[in-house]
Amino acid sequence: MVSTLTTSLADVAASGATLRAFLHGLPGVDRVGADQRAAMLGTRSIKTTAKAKAIDLAISMVDLTTLEGADTAGKVRAMCIKALRPGSDAPKVAAVCVYPDLVAVAAEAVRGSGVKVASVATAFPSGRSSLEVKVSDTALAVAAGADEIDMVIDRGAFLSGDYMKIFEEIVAVKAACGAAHLKVILETGELSTYDNVRRASWLAMLAGADFIKTSTGKVSPAATLPVTLIMLEAVRDFRDATGRQVGVKPAGGIRTTKDAIKNLVLVNETAGDDWLTPEWFRLGASSLLNDLLMQRQKLATGRYAGPDYFTLD
């Protein structure tokens, strides 16, 4: 695909017109082909030792998340304890993800552990606010201790073709992140077409995203396999074109070990094993971790634990 790009990547954001021409010049997505390939890869079977390794890898990629209006400091601390010690000798998760006002609580709870603190910002989940508010929201979360910011794009602006507005907002939020990494949430369930998913992925990467993320978890459908496939193709092709690697985070609707392993197969077969690390691939989830732990115990002991054997999320 990279060979078909006719506009210099250094010049694509020179104006709204050049940015639009570039994004609409990307090759279209074969919807039937994407659906069929994702379905085929989703049937791959992984057994015994390989499955055990896949489960531990998936655990290490989880962004353990609570994003509810009823969240409390106590709930966040309990989640952080689970993130650090999921069970038995299971690995730590990659990050905990909370609202900005609870970042300081999470940062204190995981301090020195290597577990990152991610925070949704920029008028999550709608993305409908002024740039000044979005930048301030981001800066406050980083100042409170966030290592990663999960920013949501304004889908109304995207669907109306105002790509430059989104580009400039991502650039500004990225600057406000400082040393923190920026994950850009596309909310793919509202983008209507696979072509739009590809365009939004490239738009976010061109503007400086460190990760592209499928969803807020508040809209359905969320992290479908075909959408994640398209985003993985985008980061692969973007690295081929620019030399810069960008991560991918499917989030929303990933609840079972089978779901997680399907995503790992998709990564390996689409982008390659360079992305099979928590540095470049994450699984946004609240309930997935318990199922991973249950399946892990089954492999180790031959017996399933009940769902109440592990702490409830």
PDB file of N, CA and C in Angstrom, residues 22-75:
ATOM      1  N   PHE A  22      -5.037  13.535   0.832  1.00  0.00           N
ATOM      2  CA  PHE A  22      -4.218  12.386   1.231  1.00  0.00           C
ATOM      3  C   PHE A  22      -5.089  11.282   1.822  1.00  0.00           C
ATOM      4  N   LEU A  23      -5.937  11.642   2.773  1.00  0.00           N
ATOM      5  CA  LEU A  23      -6.750  10.627   3.459  1.00  0.00           C
ATOM      6  C   LEU A  23      -7.708   9.937   2.501  1.00  0.00           C
ATOM      7  N   HIS A  24      -8.277  10.698   1.588  1.00  0.00           N
ATOM      8  CA  HIS A  24      -9.207  10.094   0.634  1.00  0.00           C
ATOM      9  C   HIS A  24      -8.472   9.417  -0.524  1.00  0.00           C
ATOM     10  N   GLY A  25      -7.154   9.592  -0.582  1.00  0.00           N
ATOM     11  CA  GLY A  25      -6.351   8.890  -1.578  1.00  0.00           C
ATOM     12  C   GLY A  25      -5.837   7.550  -1.094  1.00  0.00           C
ATOM     13  N   LEU A  26      -6.057   7.259   0.204  1.00  0.00           N
ATOM     14  CA  LEU A  26      -5.661   5.946   0.710  1.00  0.00           C
ATOM     15  C   LEU A  26      -6.487   4.860   0.027  1.00  0.00           C
ATOM     16  N   PRO A  27      -5.905   3.706  -0.244  1.00  0.00           N
ATOM     17  CA  PRO A  27      -6.667   2.626  -0.883  1.00  0.00           C
ATOM     18  C   PRO A  27      -7.898   2.260  -0.060  1.00  0.00           C
ATOM     19  N   GLY A  28      -8.991   1.991  -0.724  1.00  0.00           N
ATOM     20  CA  GLY A  28     -10.200   1.591  -0.029  1.00  0.00           C
ATOM     21  C   GLY A  28     -10.059   0.215   0.602  1.00  0.00           C
ATOM     22  N   VAL A  29     -10.849  -0.021   1.636  1.00  0.00           N
ATOM     23  CA  VAL A  29     -10.836  -1.306   2.320  1.00  0.00           C
ATOM     24  C   VAL A  29     -11.844  -2.242   1.661  1.00  0.00           C
ATOM     25  N   ASP A  30     -11.406  -3.442   1.347  1.00  0.00           N
ATOM     26  CA  ASP A  30     -12.301  -4.484   0.847  1.00  0.00           C
ATOM     27  C   ASP A  30     -13.054  -5.044   2.050  1.00  0.00           C
ATOM     28  N   ARG A  31     -14.288  -4.602   2.239  1.00  0.00           N
ATOM     29  CA  ARG A  31     -15.034  -4.975   3.436  1.00  0.00           C
ATOM     30  C   ARG A  31     -15.218  -6.485   3.555  1.00  0.00           C
ATOM     31  N   VAL A  32     -15.588  -7.114   2.445  1.00  0.00           N
ATOM     32  CA  VAL A  32     -15.795  -8.562   2.471  1.00  0.00           C
ATOM     33  C   VAL A  32     -14.484  -9.270   2.798  1.00  0.00           C
ATOM     34  N   GLY A  33     -13.410  -8.820   2.174  1.00  0.00           N
ATOM     35  CA  GLY A  33     -12.110  -9.433   2.421  1.00  0.00           C
ATOM     36  C   GLY A  33     -11.658  -9.262   3.862  1.00  0.00           C
ATOM     37  N   ALA A  34     -11.864  -8.058   4.429  1.00  0.00           N
ATOM     38  CA  ALA A  34     -11.471  -7.817   5.818  1.00  0.00           C
ATOM     39  C   ALA A  34     -12.277  -8.689   6.768  1.00  0.00           C
ATOM     40  N   ASP A  35     -13.574  -8.774   6.530  1.00  0.00           N
ATOM     41  CA  ASP A  35     -14.426  -9.608   7.385  1.00  0.00           C
ATOM     42  C   ASP A  35     -14.002 -11.079   7.315  1.00  0.00           C
ATOM     43  N   GLN A  36     -13.737 -11.548   6.092  1.00  0.00           N
ATOM     44  CA  GLN A  36     -13.376 -12.958   5.925  1.00  0.00           C
ATOM     45  C   GLN A  36     -12.021 -13.273   6.543  1.00  0.00           C
ATOM     46  N   ARG A  37     -11.044 -12.383   6.354  1.00  0.00           N
ATOM     47  CA  ARG A  37      -9.718 -12.641   6.928  1.00  0.00           C
ATOM     48  C   ARG A  37      -9.780 -12.620   8.454  1.00  0.00           C
ATOM     49  N   ALA A  38     -10.501 -11.664   9.023  1.00  0.00           N
ATOM     50  CA  ALA A  38     -10.613 -11.613  10.481  1.00  0.00           C
ATOM     51  C   ALA A  38     -11.308 -12.860  11.005  1.00  0.00           C
ATOM     52  N   ALA A  39     -12.361 -13.307  10.309  1.00  0.00           N
ATOM     53  CA  ALA A  39     -13.073 -14.518  10.732  1.00  0.00           C
ATOM     54  C   ALA A  39     -12.172 -15.743  10.637  1.00  0.00           C
ATOM     55  N   MET A  40     -11.377 -15.818   9.579  1.00  0.00           N
ATOM     56  CA  MET A  40     -10.482 -16.962   9.407  1.00  0.00           C
ATOM     57  C   MET A  40      -9.415 -16.998  10.503  1.00  0.00           C
ATOM     58  N   LEU A  41      -8.802 -15.843  10.773  1.00  0.00           N
ATOM     59  CA  LEU A  41      -7.776 -15.802  11.808  1.00  0.00           C
ATOM     60  C   LEU A  41      -8.379 -16.080  13.185  1.00  0.00           C
ATOM     61  N   GLY A  42      -9.653 -15.728  13.358  1.00  0.00           N
ATOM     62  CA  GLY A  42     -10.310 -15.974  14.624  1.00  0.00           C
ATOM     63  C   GLY A  42     -10.585 -17.430  14.909  1.00  0.00           C
ATOM     64  N   THR A  43     -10.394 -18.297  13.906  1.00  0.00           N
ATOM     65  CA  THR A  43     -10.613 -19.736  14.119  1.00  0.00           C
ATOM     66  C   THR A  43      -9.335 -20.468  14.506  1.00  0.00           C
ATOM     67  N   ARG A  44      -8.206 -19.781  14.498  1.00  0.00           N
ATOM     68  CA  ARG A  44      -6.944 -20.442  14.848  1.00  0.00           C
ATOM     69  C   ARG A  44      -7.012 -21.013  16.258  1.00  0.00           C
ATOM     70  N   SER A  45      -6.540 -22.209  16.439  1.00  0.00           N
ATOM     71  CA  SER A  45      -6.581 -22.879  17.738  1.00  0.00           C
ATOM     72  C   SER A  45      -5.181 -22.929  18.337  1.00  0.00           C
ATOM     73  N   ILE A  46      -5.066 -22.532  19.596  1.00  0.00           N
ATOM     74  CA  ILE A  46      -3.785 -22.557  20.308  1.00  0.00           C
ATOM     75  C   ILE A  46      -3.951 -23.448  21.529  1.00  0.00           C
ATOM     76  N   LYS A  47      -3.053 -24.404  21.703  1.00  0.00           N
ATOM     77  CA  LYS A  47      -3.211 -25.407  22.745  1.00  0.00           C
ATOM     78  C   LYS A  47      -2.037 -25.404  23.726  1.00  0.00           C
ATOM     79  N   THR A  48      -2.267 -25.989  24.872  1.00  0.00           N
ATOM     80  CA  THR A  48      -1.306 -26.346  25.913  1.00  0.00           C
ATOM     81  C   THR A  48      -0.273 -25.257  26.197  1.00  0.00           C
ATOM     82  N   THR A  49       1.023 -25.553  25.971  1.00  0.00           N
ATOM     83  CA  THR A  49       2.079 -24.620  26.355  1.00  0.00           C
ATOM     84  C   THR A  49       1.935 -23.284  25.653  1.00  0.00           C
ATOM     85  N   ALA A  50       1.615 -23.315  24.371  1.00  0.00           N
ATOM     86  CA  ALA A  50       1.447 -22.066  23.624  1.00  0.00           C
ATOM     87  C   ALA A  50       0.283 -21.259  24.188  1.00  0.00           C
ATOM     88  N   LYS A  51      -0.783 -21.936  24.588  1.00  0.00           N
ATOM     89  CA  LYS A  51      -1.928 -21.228  25.156  1.00  0.00           C
ATOM     90  C   LYS A  51      -1.565 -20.595  26.494  1.00  0.00           C
ATOM     91  N   ALA A  52      -0.805 -21.304  27.300  1.00  0.00           N
ATOM     92  CA  ALA A  52      -0.384 -20.759  28.593  1.00  0.00           C
ATOM     93  C   ALA A  52       0.445 -19.490  28.396  1.00  0.00           C
ATOM     94  N   LYS A  53       1.348 -19.527  27.422  1.00  0.00           N
ATOM     95  CA  LYS A  53       2.160 -18.340  27.147  1.00  0.00           C
ATOM     96  C   LYS A  53       1.298 -17.205  26.618  1.00  0.00           C
ATOM     97  N   ALA A  54       0.321 -17.538  25.783  1.00  0.00           N
ATOM     98  CA  ALA A  54      -0.570 -16.510  25.232  1.00  0.00           C
ATOM     99  C   ALA A  54      -1.393 -15.855  26.336  1.00  0.00           C
ATOM    100  N   ILE A  55      -1.850 -16.654  27.300  1.00  0.00           N
ATOM    101  CA  ILE A  55      -2.634 -16.097  28.405  1.00  0.00           C
ATOM    102  C   ILE A  55      -1.789 -15.133  29.227  1.00  0.00           C
ATOM    103  N   ASP A  56      -0.568 -15.523  29.548  1.00  0.00           N
ATOM    104  CA  ASP A  56       0.296 -14.626  30.324  1.00  0.00           C
ATOM    105  C   ASP A  56       0.633 -13.367  29.532  1.00  0.00           C
ATOM    106  N   LEU A  57       0.845 -13.511  28.233  1.00  0.00           N
ATOM    107  CA  LEU A  57       1.112 -12.340  27.402  1.00  0.00           C
ATOM    108  C   LEU A  57      -0.102 -11.408  27.404  1.00  0.00           C
ATOM    109  N   ALA A  58      -1.291 -11.976  27.266  1.00  0.00           N
ATOM    110  CA  ALA A  58      -2.507 -11.168  27.271  1.00  0.00           C
ATOM    111  C   ALA A  58      -2.679 -10.436  28.598  1.00  0.00           C
ATOM    112  N   ILE A  59      -2.417 -11.128  29.717  1.00  0.00           N
ATOM    113  CA  ILE A  59      -2.508 -10.473  31.029  1.00  0.00           C
ATOM    114  C   ILE A  59      -1.569  -9.277  31.084  1.00  0.00           C
ATOM    115  N   SER A  60      -0.361  -9.451  30.574  1.00  0.00           N
ATOM    116  CA  SER A  60       0.638  -8.367  30.628  1.00  0.00           C
ATOM    117  C   SER A  60       0.290  -7.199  29.729  1.00  0.00           C
ATOM    118  N   MET A  61      -0.692  -7.393  28.822  1.00  0.00           N
ATOM    119  CA  MET A  61      -1.109  -6.341  27.901  1.00  0.00           C
ATOM    120  C   MET A  61      -2.387  -5.620  28.338  1.00  0.00           C
ATOM    121  N   VAL A  62      -2.989  -6.070  29.429  1.00  0.00           N
ATOM    122  CA  VAL A  62      -4.276  -5.509  29.839  1.00  0.00           C
ATOM    123  C   VAL A  62      -4.107  -4.102  30.412  1.00  0.00           C
ATOM    124  N   ASP A  63      -4.957  -3.182  29.956  1.00  0.00           N
ATOM    125  CA  ASP A  63      -5.172  -1.910  30.636  1.00  0.00           C
ATOM    126  C   ASP A  63      -6.412  -2.117  31.499  1.00  0.00           C
ATOM    127  N   LEU A  64      -6.216  -2.426  32.774  1.00  0.00           N
ATOM    128  CA  LEU A  64      -7.328  -2.716  33.675  1.00  0.00           C
ATOM    129  C   LEU A  64      -8.070  -1.407  33.956  1.00  0.00           C
ATOM    130  N   THR A  65      -9.365  -1.409  33.689  1.00  0.00           N
ATOM    131  CA  THR A  65     -10.085  -0.153  33.530  1.00  0.00           C
ATOM    132  C   THR A  65     -11.311  -0.065  34.411  1.00  0.00           C
ATOM    133  N   THR A  66     -11.521   1.112  35.007  1.00  0.00           N
ATOM    134  CA  THR A  66     -12.816   1.438  35.591  1.00  0.00           C
ATOM    135  C   THR A  66     -13.157   2.870  35.198  1.00  0.00           C
ATOM    136  N   LEU A  67     -14.244   3.000  34.475  1.00  0.00           N
ATOM    137  CA  LEU A  67     -14.671   4.306  33.967  1.00  0.00           C
ATOM    138  C   LEU A  67     -16.176   4.448  34.178  1.00  0.00           C
ATOM    139  N   GLU A  68     -16.558   4.469  35.439  1.00  0.00           N
ATOM    140  CA  GLU A  68     -17.961   4.586  35.803  1.00  0.00           C
ATOM    141  C   GLU A  68     -18.181   5.843  36.635  1.00  0.00           C
ATOM    142  N   GLY A  69     -19.372   6.380  36.547  1.00  0.00           N
ATOM    143  CA  GLY A  69     -19.695   7.565  37.332  1.00  0.00           C
ATOM    144  C   GLY A  69     -19.638   7.315  38.824  1.00  0.00           C
ATOM    145  N   ALA A  70     -19.791   6.053  39.234  1.00  0.00           N
ATOM    146  CA  ALA A  70     -19.777   5.707  40.656  1.00  0.00           C
ATOM    147  C   ALA A  70     -18.394   5.310  41.159  1.00  0.00           C
ATOM    148  N   ASP A  71     -17.344   5.495  40.359  1.00  0.00           N
ATOM    149  CA  ASP A  71     -15.997   5.149  40.805  1.00  0.00           C
ATOM    150  C   ASP A  71     -15.627   5.933  42.065  1.00  0.00           C
ATOM    151  N   THR A  72     -14.929   5.262  42.962  1.00  0.00           N
ATOM    152  CA  THR A  72     -14.449   5.883  44.191  1.00  0.00           C
ATOM    153  C   THR A  72     -12.961   5.635  44.342  1.00  0.00           C
ATOM    154  N   ALA A  73     -12.335   6.362  45.250  1.00  0.00           N
ATOM    155  CA  ALA A  73     -10.913   6.142  45.515  1.00  0.00           C
ATOM    156  C   ALA A  73     -10.675   4.720  45.999  1.00  0.00           C
ATOM    157  N   GLY A  74     -11.587   4.199  46.822  1.00  0.00           N
ATOM    158  CA  GLY A  74     -11.437   2.836  47.314  1.00  0.00           C
ATOM    159  C   GLY A  74     -11.502   1.814  46.191  1.00  0.00           C
ATOM    160  N   LYS A  75     -12.411   2.008  45.249  1.00  0.00           N
ATOM    161  CA  LYS A  75     -12.515   1.078  44.125  1.00  0.00           C
ATOM    162  C   LYS A  75     -11.247   1.112  43.281  1.00  0.00           C
TER     163      LYS A  75
END
